[in-house]
Coordinates of N, CA and C in Angstrom, one line a residue:
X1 N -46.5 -26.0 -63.1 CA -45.3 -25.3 -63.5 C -45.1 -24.0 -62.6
X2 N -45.9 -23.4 -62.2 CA -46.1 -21.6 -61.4 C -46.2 -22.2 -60.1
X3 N -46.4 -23.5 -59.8 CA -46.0 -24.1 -58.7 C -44.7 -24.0 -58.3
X4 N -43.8 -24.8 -59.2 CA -42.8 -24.9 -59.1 C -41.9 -24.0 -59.0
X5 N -42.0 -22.9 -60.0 CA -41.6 -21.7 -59.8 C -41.7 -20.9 -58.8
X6 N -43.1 -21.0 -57.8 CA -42.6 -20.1 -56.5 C -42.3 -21.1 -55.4
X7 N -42.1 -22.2 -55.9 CA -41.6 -22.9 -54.5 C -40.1 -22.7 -54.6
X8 N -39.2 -22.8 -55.9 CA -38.2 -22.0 -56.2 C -37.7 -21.0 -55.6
X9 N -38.2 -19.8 -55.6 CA -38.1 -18.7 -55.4 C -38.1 -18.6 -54.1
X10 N -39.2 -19.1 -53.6 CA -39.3 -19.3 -52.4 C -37.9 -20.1 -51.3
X11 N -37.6 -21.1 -51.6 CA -36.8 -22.2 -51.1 C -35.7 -21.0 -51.3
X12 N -34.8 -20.3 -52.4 CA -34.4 -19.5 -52.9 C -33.7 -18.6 -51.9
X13 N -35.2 -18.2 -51.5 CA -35.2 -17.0 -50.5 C -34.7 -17.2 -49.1
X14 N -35.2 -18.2 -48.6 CA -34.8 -19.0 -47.2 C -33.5 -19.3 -47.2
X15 N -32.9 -20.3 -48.2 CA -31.1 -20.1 -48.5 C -30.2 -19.1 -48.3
X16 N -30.7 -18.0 -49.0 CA -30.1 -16.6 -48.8 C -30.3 -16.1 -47.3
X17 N -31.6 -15.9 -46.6 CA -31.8 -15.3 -45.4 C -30.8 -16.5 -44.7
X18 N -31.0 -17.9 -44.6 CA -29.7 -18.5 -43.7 C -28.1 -18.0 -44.3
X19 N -28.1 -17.7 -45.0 CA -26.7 -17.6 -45.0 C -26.3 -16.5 -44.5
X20 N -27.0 -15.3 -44.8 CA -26.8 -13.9 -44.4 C -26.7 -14.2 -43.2
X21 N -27.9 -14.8 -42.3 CA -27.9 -15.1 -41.0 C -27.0 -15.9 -40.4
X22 N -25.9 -16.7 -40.6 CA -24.9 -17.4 -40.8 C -23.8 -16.6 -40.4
X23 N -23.7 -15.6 -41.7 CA -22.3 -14.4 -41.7 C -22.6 -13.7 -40.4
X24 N -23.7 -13.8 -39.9 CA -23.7 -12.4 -39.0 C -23.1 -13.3 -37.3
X25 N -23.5 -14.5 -37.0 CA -22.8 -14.8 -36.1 C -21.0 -15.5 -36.8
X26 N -20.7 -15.2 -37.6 CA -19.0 -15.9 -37.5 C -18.7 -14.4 -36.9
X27 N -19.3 -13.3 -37.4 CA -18.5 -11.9 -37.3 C -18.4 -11.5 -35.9
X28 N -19.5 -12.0 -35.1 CA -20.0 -11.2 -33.6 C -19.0 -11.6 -32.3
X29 N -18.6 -13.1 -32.8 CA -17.4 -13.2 -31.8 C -15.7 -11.9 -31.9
X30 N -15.7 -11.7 -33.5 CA -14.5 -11.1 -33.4 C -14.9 -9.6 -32.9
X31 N -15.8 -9.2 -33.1 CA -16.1 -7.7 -32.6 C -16.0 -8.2 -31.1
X32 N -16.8 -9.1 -30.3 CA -16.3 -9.1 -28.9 C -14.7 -9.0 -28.6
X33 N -14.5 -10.2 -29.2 CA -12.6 -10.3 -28.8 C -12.1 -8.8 -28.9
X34 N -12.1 -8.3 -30.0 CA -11.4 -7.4 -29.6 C -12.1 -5.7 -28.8
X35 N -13.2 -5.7 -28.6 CA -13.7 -5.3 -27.0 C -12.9 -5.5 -26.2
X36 N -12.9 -6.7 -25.6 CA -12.4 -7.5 -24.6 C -10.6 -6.7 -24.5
X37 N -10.1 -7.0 -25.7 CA -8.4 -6.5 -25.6 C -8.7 -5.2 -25.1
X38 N -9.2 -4.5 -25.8 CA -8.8 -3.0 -25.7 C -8.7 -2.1 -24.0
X39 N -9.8 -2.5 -22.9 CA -9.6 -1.9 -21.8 C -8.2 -2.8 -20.9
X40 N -7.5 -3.9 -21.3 CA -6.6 -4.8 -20.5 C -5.3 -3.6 -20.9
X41 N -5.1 -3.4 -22.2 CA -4.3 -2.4 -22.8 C -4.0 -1.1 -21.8
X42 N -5.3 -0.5 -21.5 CA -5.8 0.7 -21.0 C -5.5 0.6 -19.1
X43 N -5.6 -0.6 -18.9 CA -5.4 -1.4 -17.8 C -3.6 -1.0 -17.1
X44 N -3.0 -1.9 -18.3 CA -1.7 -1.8 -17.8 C -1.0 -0.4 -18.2
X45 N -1.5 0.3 -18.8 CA -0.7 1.9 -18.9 C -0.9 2.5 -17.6
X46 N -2.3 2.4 -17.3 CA -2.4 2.7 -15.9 C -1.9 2.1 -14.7
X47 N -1.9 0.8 -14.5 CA -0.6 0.4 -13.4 C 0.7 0.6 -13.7
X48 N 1.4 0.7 -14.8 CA 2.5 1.2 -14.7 C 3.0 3.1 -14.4
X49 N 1.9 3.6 -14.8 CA 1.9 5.3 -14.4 C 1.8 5.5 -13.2
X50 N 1.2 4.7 -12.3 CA 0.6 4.5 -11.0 C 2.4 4.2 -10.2
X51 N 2.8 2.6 -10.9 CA 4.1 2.4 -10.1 C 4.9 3.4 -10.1
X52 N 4.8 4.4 -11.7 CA 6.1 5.3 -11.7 C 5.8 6.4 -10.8
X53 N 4.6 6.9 -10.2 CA 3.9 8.2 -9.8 C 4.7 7.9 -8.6
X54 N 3.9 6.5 -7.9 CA 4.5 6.2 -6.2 C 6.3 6.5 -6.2
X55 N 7.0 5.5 -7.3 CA 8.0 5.6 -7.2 C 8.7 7.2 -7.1
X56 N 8.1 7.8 -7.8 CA 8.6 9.3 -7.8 C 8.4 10.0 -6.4
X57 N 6.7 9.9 -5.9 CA 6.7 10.8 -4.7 C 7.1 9.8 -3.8
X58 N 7.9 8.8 -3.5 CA 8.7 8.1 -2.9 C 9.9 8.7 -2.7
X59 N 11.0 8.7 -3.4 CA 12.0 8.6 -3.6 C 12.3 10.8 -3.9
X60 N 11.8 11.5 -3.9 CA 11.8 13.0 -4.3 C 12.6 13.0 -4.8
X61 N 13.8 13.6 -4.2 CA 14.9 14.5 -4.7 C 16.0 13.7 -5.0
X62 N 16.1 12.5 -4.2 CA 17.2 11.4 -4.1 C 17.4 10.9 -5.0
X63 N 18.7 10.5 -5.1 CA 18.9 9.2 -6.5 C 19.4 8.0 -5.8
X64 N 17.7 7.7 -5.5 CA 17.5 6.1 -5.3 C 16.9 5.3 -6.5
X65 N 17.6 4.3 -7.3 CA 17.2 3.1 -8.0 C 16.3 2.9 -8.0
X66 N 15.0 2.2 -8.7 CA 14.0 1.7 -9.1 C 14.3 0.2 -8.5
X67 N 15.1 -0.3 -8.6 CA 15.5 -1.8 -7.8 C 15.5 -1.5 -6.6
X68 N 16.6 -0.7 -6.0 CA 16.7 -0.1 -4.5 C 15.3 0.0 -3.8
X69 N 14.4 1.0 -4.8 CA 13.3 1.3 -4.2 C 12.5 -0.2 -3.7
X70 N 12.0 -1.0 -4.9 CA 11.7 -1.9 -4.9 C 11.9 -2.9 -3.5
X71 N 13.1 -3.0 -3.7 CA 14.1 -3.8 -2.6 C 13.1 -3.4 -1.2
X72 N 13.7 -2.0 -1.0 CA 13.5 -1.6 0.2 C 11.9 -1.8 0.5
X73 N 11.4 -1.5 0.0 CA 9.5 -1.5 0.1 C 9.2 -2.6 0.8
X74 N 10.0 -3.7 -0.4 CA 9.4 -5.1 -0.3 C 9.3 -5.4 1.3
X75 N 11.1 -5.5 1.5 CA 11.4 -5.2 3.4 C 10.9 -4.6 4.2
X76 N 10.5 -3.4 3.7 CA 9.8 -2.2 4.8 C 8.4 -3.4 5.3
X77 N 7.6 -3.5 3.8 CA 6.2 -3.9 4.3 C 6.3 -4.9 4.9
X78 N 7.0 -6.3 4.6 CA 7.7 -7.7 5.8 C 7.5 -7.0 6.8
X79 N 8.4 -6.4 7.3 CA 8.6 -6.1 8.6 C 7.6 -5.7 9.2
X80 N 6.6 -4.8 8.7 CA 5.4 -4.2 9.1 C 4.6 -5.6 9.1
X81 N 4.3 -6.3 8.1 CA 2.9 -7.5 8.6 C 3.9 -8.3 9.4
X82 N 4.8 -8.6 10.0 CA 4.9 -9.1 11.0 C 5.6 -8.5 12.4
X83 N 4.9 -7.1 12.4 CA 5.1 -6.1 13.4 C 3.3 -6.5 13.7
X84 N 2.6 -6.3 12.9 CA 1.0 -6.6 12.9 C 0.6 -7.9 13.9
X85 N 1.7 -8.9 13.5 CA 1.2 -10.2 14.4 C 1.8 -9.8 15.8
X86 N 2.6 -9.4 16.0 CA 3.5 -8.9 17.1 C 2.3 -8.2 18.1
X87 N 2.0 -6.8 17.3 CA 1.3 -6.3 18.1 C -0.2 -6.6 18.3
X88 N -1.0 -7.6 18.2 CA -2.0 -8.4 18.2 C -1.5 -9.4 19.5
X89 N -0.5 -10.0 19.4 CA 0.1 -11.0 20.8 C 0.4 -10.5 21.7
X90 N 0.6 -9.0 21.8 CA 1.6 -8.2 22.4 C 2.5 -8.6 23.0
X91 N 3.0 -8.9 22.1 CA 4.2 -9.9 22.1 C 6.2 -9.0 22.5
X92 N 6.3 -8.2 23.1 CA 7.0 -7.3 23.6 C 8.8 -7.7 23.2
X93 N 8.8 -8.8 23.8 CA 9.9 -9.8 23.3 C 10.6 -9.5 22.0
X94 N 9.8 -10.3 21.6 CA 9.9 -10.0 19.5 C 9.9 -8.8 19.5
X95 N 8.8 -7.7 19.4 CA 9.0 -6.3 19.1 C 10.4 -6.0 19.2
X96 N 11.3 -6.3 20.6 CA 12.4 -5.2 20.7 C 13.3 -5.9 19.6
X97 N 13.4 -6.9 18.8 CA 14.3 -7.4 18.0 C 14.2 -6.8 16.7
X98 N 13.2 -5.8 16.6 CA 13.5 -5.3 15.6 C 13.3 -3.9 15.3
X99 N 13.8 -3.1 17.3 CA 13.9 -1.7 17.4 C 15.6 -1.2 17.1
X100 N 15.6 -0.4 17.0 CA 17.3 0.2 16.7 C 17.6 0.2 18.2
X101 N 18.2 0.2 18.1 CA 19.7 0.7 19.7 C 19.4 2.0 19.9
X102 N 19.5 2.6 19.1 CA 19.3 4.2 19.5 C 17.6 4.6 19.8
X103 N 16.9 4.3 19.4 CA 15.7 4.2 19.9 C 15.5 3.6 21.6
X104 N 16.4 2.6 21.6 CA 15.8 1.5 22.9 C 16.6 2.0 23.8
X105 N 17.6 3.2 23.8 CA 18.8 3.5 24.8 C 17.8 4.6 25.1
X106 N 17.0 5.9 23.9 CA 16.5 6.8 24.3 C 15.2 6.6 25.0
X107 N 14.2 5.7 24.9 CA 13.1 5.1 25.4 C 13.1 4.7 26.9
X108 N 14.0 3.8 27.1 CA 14.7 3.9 28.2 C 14.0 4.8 29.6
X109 N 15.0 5.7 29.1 CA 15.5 7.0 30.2 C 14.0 6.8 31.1
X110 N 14.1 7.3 31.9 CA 12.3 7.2 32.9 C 12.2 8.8 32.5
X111 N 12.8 10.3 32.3 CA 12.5 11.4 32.0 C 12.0 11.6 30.3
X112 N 12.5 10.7 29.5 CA 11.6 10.7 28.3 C 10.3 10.0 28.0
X113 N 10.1 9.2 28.8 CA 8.9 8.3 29.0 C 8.5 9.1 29.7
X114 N 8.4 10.3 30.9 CA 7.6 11.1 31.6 C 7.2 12.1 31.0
X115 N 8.0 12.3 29.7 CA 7.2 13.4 28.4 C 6.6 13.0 28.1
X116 N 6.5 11.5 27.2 CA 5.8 10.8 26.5 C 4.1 10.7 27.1
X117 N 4.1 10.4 28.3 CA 3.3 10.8 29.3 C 2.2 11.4 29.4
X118 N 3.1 12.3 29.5 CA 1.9 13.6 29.5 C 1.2 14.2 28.8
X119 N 1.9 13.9 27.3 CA 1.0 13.9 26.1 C -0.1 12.7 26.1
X120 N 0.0 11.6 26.5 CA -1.2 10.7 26.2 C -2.7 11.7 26.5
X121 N -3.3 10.6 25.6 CA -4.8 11.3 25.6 C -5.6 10.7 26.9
X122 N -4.6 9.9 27.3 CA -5.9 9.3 28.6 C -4.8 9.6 29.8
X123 N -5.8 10.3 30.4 CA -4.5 10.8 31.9 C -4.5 10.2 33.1
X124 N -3.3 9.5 33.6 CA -3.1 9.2 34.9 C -2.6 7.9 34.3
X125 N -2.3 7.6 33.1 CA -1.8 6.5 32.5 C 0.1 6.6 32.9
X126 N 0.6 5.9 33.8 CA 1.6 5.7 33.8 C 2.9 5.1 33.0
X127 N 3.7 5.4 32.1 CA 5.3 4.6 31.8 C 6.0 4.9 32.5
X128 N 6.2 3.5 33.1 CA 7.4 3.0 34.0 C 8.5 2.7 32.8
X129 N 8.5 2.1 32.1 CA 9.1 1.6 30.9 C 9.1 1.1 29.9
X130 N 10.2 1.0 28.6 CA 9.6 0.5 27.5 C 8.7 -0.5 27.3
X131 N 8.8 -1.4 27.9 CA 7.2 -2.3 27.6 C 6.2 -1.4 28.2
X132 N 6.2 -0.5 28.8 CA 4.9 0.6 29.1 C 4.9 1.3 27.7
X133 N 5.5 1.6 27.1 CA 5.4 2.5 25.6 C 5.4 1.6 24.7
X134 N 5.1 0.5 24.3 CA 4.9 -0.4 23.5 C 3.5 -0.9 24.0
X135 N 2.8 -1.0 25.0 CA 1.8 -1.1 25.0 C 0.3 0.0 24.9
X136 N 1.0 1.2 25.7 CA 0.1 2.0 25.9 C 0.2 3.2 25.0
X137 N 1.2 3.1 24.3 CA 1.4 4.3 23.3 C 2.1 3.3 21.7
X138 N 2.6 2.6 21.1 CA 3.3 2.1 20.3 C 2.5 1.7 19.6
X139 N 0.9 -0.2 20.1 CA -0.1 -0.5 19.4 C -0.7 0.2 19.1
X140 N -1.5 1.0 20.4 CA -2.4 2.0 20.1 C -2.7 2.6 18.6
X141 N -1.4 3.2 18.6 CA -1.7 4.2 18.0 C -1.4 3.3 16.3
X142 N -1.0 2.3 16.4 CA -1.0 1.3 14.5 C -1.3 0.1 14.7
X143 N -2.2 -0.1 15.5 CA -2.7 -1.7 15.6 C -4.2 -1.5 14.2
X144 N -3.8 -2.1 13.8 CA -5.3 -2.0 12.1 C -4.7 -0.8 11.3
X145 N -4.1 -0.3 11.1 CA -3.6 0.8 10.3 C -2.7 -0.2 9.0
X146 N -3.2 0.6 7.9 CA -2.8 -0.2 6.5 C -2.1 0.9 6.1
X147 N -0.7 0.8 6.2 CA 0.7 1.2 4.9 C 0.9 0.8 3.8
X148 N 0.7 1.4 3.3 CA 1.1 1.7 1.6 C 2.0 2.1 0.7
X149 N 2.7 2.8 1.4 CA 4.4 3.4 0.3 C 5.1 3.8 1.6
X150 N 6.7 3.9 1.4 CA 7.5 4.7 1.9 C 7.5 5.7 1.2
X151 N 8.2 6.5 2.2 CA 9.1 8.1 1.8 C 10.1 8.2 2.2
X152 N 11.3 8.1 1.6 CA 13.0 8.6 1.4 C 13.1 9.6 2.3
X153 N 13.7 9.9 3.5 CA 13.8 11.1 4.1 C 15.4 11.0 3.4
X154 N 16.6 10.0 3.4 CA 17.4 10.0 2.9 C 17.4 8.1 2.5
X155 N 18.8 8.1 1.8 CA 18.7 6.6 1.1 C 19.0 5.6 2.6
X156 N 19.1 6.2 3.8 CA 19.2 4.9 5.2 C 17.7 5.7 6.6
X157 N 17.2 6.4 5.8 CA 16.0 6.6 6.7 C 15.1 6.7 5.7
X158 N 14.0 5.9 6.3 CA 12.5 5.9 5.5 C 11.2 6.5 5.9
X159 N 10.2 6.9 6.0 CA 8.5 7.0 6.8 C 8.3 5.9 6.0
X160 N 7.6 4.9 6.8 CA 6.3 4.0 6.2 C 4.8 4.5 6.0
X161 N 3.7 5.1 5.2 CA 2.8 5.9 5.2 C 1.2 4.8 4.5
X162 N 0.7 5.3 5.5 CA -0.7 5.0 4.6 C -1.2 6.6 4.0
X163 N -1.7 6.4 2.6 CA -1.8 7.4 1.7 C -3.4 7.5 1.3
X164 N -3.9 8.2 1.6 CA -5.2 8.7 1.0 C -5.4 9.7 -0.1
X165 N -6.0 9.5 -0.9 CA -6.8 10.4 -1.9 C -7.7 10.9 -1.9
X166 N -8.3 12.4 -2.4 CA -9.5 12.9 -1.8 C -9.7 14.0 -2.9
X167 N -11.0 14.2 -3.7 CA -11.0 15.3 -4.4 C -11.7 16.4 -3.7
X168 N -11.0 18.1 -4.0 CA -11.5 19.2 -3.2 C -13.0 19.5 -4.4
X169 N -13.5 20.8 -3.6 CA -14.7 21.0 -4.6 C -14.6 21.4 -5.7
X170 N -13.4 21.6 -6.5 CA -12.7 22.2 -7.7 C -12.8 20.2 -8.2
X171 N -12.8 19.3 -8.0 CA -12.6 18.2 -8.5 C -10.8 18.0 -8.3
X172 N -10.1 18.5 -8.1 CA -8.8 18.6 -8.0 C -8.4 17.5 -7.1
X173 N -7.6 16.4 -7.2 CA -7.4 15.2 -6.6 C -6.3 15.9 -5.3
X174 N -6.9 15.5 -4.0 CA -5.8 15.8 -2.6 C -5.1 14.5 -2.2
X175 N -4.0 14.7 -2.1 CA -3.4 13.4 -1.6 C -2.9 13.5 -0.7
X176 N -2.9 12.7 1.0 CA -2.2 13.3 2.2 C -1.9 12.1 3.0
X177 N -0.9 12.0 3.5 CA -0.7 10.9 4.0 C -0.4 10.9 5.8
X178 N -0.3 9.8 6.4 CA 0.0 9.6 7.9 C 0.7 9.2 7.9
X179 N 2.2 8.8 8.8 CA 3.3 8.5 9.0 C 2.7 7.9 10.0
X180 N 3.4 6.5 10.0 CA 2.8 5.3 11.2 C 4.6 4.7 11.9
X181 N 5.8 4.2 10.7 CA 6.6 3.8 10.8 C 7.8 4.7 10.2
X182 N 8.7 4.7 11.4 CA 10.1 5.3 10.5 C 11.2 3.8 10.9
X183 N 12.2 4.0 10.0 CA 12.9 2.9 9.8 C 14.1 3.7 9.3
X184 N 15.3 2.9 9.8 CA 17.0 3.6 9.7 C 17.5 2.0 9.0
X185 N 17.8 2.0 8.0 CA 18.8 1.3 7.4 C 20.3 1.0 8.6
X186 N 20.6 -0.1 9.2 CA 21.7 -0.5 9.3 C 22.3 -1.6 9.4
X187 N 23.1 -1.7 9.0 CA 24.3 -2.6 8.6 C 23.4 -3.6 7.3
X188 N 22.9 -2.6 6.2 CA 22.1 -2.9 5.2 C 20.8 -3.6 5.7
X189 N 19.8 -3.7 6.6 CA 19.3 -4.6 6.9 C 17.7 -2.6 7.8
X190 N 16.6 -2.9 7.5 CA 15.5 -2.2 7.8 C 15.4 -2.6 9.6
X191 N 15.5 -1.2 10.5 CA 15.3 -1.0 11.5 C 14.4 -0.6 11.9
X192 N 13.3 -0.7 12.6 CA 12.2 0.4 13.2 C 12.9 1.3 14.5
X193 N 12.9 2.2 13.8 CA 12.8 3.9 14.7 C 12.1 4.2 15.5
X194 N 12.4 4.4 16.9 CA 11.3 4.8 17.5 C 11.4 6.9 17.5
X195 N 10.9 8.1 16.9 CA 11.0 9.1 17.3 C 11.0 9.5 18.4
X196 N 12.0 10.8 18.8 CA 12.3 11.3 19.9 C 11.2 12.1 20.2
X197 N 11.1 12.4 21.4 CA 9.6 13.4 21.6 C 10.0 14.8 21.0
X198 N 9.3 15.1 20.1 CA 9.6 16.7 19.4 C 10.3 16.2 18.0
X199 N 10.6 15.5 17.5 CA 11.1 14.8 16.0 C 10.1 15.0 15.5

């Protein structure tokens, strides 16, 4: 009989520890799941603060559209990755099809190309002509260079810019960018600009 009664007790006791032990994995998956939700949440507040920030230091003072903006970007960057394959072929041809007129009239001249000139960093480098300033000054200086936003100088002129971030010793985030591409809007359609020497 006192057999029986602690084999009871016993058997009893093992029932209970499986069950408890039981409860404790149905519960462990829902404590993961919702882990898992909470940083995707935290995720997209931050890409969207991010799109609104660019879009703002984009666009400043102007009242350019959130579409517009969009629009235009999308175009700007096209034109740039296949400005990229261009200037890897040096492909000269293509390039001028998608310089402005007023760029390619001022470029031209043999006395603006003899300014251009003399600024180069390597001396005794001659332009004779635009395909001389497409090669020896144009890749050069954005062949591997990665753009990342425009900047609105107005709603038919743009900068294309790659943007860096950088904290000072205050921890204070710097943000400064390089101007690689300007572009003039015409006849609705993204032109690359070539700057005049002194612009």
């Amino acid at each position: 009989m006192k057999r029986i009664k602690i084999n009871l007790i016993t058997f009893s006791l093992i029932g209970l520890f499986l069950v408890s032990c039981g409860t404790t994995k149905v519960e462990s998956p829902i404590v993961t799941e919702e882990l898992k939700e909470e940083p995707s949440k935290k995720e997209i507040v931050t890409k969207e603060n991010t799109e609104d920030d660019e879009y703002s230091r984009s666009i400043g003072t102007l009242a350019v559209s959130k579409d517009t903006f969009n629009s235009d970007k999308t175009e700007i960057i096209s034109i740039i990755e296949k400005l990229s394959t261009i200037m890897k072929d040096f492909d000269y041809k293509s390039w001028l099809l998608y310089i402005d007129q007023e760029s390619i009239n001022y470029w031209q001249q043999p006395v603006n190309l003899k300014k251009a000139q003399s600024k180069l960093p390597v001396k005794g480098l001659r332009l004779r002509n635009l395909e001389d300033y497409f090669k020896y000054v144009f890749v050069p200086s954005r062949a591997g260079r990665m753009v990342s936003e425009i900047r609105y100088e107005s709603d038919t002129y743009v900068k294309a810019v790659q943007v860096t971030t950088k904290a000072d010793k205050s921890k204070n985030i710097q943000e400064r960018y390089v101007v690689y591409y300007y572009f003039n809007k015409i006849d609705g359609h993204w032109m690359l600009h070539l700057p005049e020497i002194g612009e």
